[in-house]
mmCIF file with all atom_site columns, C-alpha atoms in Angstrom:
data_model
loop_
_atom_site.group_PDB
_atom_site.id
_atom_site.type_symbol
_atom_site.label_atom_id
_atom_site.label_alt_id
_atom_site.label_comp_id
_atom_site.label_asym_id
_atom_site.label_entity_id
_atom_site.label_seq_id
_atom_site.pdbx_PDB_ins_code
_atom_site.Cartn_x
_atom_site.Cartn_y
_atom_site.Cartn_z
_atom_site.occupancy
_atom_site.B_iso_or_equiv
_atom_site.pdbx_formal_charge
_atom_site.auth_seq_id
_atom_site.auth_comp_id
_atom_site.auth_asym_id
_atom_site.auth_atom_id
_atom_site.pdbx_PDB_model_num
ATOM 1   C CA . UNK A 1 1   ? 208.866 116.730 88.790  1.00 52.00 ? 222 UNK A CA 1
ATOM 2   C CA . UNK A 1 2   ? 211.389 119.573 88.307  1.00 58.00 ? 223 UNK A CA 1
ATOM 3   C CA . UNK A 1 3   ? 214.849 120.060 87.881  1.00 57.00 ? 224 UNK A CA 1
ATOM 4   C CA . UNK A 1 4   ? 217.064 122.838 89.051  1.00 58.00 ? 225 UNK A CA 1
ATOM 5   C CA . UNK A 1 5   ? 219.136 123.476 85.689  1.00 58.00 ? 226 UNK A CA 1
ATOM 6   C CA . UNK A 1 6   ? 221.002 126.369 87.280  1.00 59.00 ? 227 UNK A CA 1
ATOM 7   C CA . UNK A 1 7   ? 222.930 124.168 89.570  1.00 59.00 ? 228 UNK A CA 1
ATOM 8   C CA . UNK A 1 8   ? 223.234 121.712 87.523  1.00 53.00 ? 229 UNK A CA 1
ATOM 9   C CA . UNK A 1 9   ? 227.003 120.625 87.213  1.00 56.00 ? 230 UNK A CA 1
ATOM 10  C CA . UNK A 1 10  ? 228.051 117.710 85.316  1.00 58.00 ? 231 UNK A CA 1
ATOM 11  C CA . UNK A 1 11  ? 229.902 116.005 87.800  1.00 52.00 ? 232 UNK A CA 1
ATOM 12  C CA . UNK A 1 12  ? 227.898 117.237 90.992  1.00 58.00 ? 233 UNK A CA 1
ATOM 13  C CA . UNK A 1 13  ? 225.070 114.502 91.648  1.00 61.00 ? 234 UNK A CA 1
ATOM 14  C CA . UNK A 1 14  ? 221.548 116.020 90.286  1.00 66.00 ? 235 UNK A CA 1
ATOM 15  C CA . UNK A 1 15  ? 219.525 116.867 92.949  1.00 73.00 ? 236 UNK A CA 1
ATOM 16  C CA . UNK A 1 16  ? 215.587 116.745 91.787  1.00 75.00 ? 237 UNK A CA 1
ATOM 17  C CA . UNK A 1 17  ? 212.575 119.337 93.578  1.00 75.00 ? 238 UNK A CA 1
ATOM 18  C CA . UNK A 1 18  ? 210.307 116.855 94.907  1.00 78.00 ? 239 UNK A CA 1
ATOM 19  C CA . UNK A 1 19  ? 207.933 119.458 96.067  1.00 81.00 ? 240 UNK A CA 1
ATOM 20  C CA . UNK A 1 20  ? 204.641 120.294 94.205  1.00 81.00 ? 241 UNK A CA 1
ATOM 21  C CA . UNK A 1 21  ? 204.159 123.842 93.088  1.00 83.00 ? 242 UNK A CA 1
ATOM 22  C CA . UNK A 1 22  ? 200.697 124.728 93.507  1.00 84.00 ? 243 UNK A CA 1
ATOM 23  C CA . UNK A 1 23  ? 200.305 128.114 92.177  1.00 86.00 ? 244 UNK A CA 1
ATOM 24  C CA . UNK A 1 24  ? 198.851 127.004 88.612  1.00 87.00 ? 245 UNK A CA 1
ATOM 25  C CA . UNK A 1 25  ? 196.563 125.059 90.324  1.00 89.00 ? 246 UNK A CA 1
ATOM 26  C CA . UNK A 1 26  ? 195.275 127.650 92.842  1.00 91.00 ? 247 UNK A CA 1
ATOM 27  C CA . UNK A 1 27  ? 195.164 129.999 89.463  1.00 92.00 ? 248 UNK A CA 1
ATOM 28  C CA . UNK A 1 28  ? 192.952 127.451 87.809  1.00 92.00 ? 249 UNK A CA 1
ATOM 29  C CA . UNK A 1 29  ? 190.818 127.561 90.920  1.00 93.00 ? 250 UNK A CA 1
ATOM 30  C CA . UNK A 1 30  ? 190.414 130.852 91.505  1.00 94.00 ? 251 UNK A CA 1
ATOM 31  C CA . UNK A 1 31  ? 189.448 131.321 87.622  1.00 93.00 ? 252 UNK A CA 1
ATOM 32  C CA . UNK A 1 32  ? 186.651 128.541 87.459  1.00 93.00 ? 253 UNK A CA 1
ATOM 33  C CA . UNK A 1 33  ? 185.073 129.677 90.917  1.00 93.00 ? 254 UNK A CA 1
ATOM 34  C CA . UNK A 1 34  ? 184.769 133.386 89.519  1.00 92.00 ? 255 UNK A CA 1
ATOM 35  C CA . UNK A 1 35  ? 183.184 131.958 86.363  1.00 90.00 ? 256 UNK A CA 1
ATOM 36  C CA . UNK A 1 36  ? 181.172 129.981 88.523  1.00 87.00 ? 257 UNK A CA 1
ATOM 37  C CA . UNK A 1 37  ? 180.236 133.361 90.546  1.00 86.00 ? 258 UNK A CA 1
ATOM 38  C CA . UNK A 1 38  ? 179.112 134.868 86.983  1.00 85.00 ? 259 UNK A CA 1
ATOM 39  C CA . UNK A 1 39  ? 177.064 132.344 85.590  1.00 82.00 ? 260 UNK A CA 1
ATOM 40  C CA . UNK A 1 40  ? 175.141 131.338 88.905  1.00 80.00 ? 261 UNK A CA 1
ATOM 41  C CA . UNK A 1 41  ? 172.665 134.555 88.889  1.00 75.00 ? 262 UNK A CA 1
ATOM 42  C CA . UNK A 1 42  ? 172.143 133.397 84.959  1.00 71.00 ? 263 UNK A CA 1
ATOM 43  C CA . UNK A 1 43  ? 170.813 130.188 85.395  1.00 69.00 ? 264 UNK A CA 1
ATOM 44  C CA . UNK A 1 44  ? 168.572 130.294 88.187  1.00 66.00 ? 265 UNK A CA 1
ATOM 45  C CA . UNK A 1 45  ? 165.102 131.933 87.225  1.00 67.00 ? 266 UNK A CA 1
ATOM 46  C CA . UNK A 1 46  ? 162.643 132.811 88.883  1.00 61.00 ? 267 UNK A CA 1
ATOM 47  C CA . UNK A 1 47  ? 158.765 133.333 87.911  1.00 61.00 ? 268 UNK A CA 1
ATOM 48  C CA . UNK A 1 48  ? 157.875 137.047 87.930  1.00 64.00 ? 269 UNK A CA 1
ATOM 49  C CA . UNK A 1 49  ? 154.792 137.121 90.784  1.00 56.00 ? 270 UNK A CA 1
ATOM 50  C CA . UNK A 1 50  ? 153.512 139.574 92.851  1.00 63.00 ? 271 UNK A CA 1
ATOM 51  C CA . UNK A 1 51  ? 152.671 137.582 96.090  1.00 60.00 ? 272 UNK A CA 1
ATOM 52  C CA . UNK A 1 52  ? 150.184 138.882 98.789  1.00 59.00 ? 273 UNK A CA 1
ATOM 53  C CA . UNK A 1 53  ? 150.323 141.032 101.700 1.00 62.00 ? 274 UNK A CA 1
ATOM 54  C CA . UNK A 1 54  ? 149.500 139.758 104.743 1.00 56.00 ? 275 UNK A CA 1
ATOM 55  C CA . UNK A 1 55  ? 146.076 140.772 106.059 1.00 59.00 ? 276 UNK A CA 1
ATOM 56  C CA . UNK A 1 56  ? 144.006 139.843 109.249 1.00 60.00 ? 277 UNK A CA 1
ATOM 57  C CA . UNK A 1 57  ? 140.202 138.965 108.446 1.00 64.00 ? 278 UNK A CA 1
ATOM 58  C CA . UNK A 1 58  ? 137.920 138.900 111.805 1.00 65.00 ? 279 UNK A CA 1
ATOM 59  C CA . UNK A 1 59  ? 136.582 135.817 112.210 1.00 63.00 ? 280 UNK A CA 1
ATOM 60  C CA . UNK A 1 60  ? 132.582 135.920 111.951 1.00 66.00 ? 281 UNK A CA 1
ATOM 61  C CA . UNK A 1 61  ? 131.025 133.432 114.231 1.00 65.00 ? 282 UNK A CA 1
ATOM 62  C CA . UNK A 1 62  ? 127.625 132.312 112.399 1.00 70.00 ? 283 UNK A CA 1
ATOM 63  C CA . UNK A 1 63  ? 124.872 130.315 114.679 1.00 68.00 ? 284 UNK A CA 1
ATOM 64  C CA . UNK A 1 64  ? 125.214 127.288 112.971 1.00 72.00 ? 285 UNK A CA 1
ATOM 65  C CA . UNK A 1 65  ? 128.835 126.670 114.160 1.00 81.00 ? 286 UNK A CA 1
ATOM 66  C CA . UNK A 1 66  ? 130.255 124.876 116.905 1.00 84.00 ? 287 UNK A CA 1
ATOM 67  C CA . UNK A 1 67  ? 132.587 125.891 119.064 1.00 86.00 ? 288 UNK A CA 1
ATOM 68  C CA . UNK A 1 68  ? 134.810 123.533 121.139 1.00 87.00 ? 289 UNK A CA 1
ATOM 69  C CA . UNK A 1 69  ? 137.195 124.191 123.546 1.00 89.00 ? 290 UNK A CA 1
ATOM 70  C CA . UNK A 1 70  ? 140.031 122.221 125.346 1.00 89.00 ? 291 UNK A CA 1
ATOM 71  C CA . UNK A 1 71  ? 141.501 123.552 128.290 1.00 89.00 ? 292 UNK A CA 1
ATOM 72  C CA . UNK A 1 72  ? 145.032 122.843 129.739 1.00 87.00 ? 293 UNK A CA 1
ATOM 73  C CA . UNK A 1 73  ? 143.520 119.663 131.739 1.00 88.00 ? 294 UNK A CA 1
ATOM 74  C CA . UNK A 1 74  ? 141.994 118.225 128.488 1.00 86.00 ? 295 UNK A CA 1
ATOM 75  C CA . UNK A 1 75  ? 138.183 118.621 129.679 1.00 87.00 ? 296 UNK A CA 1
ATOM 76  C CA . UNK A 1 76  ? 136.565 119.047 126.681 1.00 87.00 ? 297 UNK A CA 1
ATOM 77  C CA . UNK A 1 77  ? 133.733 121.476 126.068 1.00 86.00 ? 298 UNK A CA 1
ATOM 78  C CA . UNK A 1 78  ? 130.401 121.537 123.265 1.00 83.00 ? 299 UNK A CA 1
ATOM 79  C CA . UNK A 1 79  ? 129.209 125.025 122.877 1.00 82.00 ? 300 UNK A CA 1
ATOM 80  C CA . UNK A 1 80  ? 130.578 125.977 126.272 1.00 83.00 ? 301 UNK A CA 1
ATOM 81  C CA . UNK A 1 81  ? 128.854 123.167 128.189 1.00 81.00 ? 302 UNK A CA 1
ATOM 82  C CA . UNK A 1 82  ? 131.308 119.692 129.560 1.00 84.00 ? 303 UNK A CA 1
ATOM 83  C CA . UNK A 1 83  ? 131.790 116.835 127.946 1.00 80.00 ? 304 UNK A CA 1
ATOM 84  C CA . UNK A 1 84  ? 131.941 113.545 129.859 1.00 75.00 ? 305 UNK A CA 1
ATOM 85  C CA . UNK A 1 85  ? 135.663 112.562 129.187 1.00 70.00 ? 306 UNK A CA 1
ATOM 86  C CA . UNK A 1 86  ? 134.517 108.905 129.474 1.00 67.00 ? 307 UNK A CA 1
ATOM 87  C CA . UNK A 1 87  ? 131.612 108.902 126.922 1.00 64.00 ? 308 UNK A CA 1
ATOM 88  C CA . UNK A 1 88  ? 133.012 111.726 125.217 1.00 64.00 ? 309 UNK A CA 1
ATOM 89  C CA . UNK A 1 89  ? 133.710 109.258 121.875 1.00 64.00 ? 310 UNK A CA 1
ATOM 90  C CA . UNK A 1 90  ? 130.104 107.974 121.515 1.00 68.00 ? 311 UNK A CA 1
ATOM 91  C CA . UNK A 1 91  ? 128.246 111.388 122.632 1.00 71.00 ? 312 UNK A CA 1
ATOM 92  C CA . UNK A 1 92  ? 130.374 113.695 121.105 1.00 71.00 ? 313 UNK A CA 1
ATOM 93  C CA . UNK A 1 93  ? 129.881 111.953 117.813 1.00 75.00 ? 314 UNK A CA 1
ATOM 94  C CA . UNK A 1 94  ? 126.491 111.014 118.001 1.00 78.00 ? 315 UNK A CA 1
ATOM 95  C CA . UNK A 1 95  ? 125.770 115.210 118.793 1.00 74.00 ? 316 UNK A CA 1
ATOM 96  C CA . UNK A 1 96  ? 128.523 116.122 115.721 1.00 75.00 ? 317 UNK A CA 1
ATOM 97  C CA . UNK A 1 97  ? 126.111 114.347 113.731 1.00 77.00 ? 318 UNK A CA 1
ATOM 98  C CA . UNK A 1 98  ? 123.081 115.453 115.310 1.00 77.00 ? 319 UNK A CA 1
ATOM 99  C CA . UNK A 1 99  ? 124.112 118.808 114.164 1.00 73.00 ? 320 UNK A CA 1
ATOM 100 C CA . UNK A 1 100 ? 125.130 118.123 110.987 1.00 71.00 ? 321 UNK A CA 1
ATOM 101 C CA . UNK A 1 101 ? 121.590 116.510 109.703 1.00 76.00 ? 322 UNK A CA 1
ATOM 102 C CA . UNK A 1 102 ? 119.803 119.155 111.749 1.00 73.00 ? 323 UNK A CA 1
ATOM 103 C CA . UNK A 1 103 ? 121.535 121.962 109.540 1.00 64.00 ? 324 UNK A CA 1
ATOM 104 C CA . UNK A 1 104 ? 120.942 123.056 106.352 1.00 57.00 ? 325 UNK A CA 1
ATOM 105 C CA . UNK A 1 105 ? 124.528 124.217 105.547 1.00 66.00 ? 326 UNK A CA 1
ATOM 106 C CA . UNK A 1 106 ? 126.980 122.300 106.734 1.00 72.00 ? 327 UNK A CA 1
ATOM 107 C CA . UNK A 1 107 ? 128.236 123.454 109.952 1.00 78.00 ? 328 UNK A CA 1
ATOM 108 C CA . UNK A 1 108 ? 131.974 124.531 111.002 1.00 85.00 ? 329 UNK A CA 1
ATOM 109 C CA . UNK A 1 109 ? 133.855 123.406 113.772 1.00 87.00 ? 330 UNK A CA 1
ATOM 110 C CA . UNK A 1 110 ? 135.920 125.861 115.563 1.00 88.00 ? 331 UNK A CA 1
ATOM 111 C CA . UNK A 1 111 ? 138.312 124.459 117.701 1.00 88.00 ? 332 UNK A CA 1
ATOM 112 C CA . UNK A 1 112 ? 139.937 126.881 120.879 1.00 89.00 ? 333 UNK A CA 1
ATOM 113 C CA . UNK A 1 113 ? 142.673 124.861 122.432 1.00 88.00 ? 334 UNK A CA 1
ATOM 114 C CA . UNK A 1 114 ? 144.572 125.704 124.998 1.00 88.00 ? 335 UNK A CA 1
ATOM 115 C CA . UNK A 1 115 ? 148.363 126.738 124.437 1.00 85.00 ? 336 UNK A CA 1
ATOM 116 C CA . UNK A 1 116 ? 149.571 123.937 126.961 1.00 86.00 ? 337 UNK A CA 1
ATOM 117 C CA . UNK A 1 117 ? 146.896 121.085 126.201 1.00 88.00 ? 338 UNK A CA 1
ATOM 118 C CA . UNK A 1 118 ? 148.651 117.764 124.846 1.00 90.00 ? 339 UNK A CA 1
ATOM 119 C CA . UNK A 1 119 ? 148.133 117.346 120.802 1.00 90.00 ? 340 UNK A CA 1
ATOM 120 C CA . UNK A 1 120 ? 146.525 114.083 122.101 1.00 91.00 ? 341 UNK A CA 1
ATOM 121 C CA . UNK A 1 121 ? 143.327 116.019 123.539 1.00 88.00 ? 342 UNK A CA 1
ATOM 122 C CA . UNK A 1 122 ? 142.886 117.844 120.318 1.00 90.00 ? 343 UNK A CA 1
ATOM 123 C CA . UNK A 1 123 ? 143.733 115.319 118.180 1.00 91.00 ? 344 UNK A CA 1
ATOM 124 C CA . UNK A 1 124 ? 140.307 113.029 119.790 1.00 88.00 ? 345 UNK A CA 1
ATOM 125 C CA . UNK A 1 125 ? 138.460 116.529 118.887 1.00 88.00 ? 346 UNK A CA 1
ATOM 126 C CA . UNK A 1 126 ? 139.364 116.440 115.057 1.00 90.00 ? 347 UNK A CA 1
ATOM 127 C CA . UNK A 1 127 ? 139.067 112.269 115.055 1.00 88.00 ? 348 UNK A CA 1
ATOM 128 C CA . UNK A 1 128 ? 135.555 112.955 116.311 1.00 85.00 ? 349 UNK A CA 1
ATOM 129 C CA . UNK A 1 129 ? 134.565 115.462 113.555 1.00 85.00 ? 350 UNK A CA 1
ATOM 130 C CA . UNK A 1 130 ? 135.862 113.355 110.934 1.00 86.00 ? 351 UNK A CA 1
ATOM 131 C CA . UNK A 1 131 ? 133.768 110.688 112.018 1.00 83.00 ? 352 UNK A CA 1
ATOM 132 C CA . UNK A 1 132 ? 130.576 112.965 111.865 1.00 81.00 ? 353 UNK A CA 1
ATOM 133 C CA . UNK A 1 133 ? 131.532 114.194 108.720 1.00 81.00 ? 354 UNK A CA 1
ATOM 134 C CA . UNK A 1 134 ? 132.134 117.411 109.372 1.00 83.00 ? 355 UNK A CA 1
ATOM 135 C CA . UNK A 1 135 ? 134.007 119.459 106.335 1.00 84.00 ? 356 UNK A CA 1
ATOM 136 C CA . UNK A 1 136 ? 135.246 122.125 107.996 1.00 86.00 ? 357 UNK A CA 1
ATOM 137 C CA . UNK A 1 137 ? 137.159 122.751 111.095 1.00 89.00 ? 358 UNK A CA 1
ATOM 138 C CA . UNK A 1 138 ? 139.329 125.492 111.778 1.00 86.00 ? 359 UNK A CA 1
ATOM 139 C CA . UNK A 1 139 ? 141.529 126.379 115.095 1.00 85.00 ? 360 UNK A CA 1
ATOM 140 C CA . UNK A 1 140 ? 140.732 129.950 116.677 1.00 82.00 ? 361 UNK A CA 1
ATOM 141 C CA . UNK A 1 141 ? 144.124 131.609 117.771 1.00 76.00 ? 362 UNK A CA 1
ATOM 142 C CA . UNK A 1 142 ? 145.300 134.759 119.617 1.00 73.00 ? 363 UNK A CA 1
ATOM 143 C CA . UNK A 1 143 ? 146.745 137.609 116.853 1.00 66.00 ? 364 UNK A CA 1
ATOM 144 C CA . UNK A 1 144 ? 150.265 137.847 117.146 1.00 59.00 ? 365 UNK A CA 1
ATOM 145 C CA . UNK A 1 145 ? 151.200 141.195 118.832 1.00 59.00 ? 366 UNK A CA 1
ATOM 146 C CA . UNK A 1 146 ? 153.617 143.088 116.630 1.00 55.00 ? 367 UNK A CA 1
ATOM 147 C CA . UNK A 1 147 ? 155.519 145.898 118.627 1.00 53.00 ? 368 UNK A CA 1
ATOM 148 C CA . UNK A 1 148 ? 158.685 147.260 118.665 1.00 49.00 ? 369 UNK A CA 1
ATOM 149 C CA . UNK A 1 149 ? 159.760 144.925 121.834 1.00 53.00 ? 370 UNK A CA 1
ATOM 150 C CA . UNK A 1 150 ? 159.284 141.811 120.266 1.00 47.00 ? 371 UNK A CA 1
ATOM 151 C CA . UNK A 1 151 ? 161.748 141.518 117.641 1.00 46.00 ? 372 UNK A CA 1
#
């Protein structure tokens, strides 16, 4: 609290500022947020790397892998040829496993599904070749077509 000593008469009744004066404390402020500011880029390190550049590698098809597709009504497809959607569990696993004891190596499954199929329908596919065992199964996309439009 502050007093105004200038007006401050003897007999006149002393008046007291009530009000808070906030300019120290937007001082003090101001002073700890541009130490703050200095001492931010200080403390946080990073680890010197030199990450990689992006680069495309063509996908080589070998005869030993499968291909299986799922189109946008969720038929299912072995190597290009339909799969019964209502024995699709037992057959499709029995010939996932067919193909892996007939190999040598084990075989990759590349999955093509369609860009509207359900997650359900592809989901069967991967439950499937985790119950033959297979080790490897990768999704075959589009490339991304980067030109000057599409930014």
């Amino acid at each position: 609290m502050a007093v105004d000593v200038q007006k401050a008469i003897e007999h006149e009744e002393d008046e007291l500022n009530v009000s808070i004066n906030t300019t120290p404390l937007v001082d003090v402020m101001l002073v700890m947020l541009i130490i703050f500011l200095v001492t931010i880029p200080v403390i946080v390190k990073t680890v010197p790397l030199e990450l990689p550049t992006y680069r495309n590698i063509v996908t080589v098809t070998k005869p030993e892998n499968i291909v299986i597709a799922v189109d946008a009504d969720e038929n299912t497809y072995y190597n290009n040829v339909p799969v019964d959607q209502q024995t699709m569990r037992a057959n499709f696993v029995d010939a996932l496993k067919r193909a892996v004891a007939e190999g040598k190596a084990f075989p990759e499954v590349h999955i093509r599904g369609d860009k509207g199929v359900r997650f359900e329908a592809i989901g069967r596919v991967i439950l499937a070749c985790q119950q033959a065992g297979i080790q490897k199964v990768g999704f075959i996309t589009e490339p991304h077509n980067l030109d000057a439009n599409s930014y």
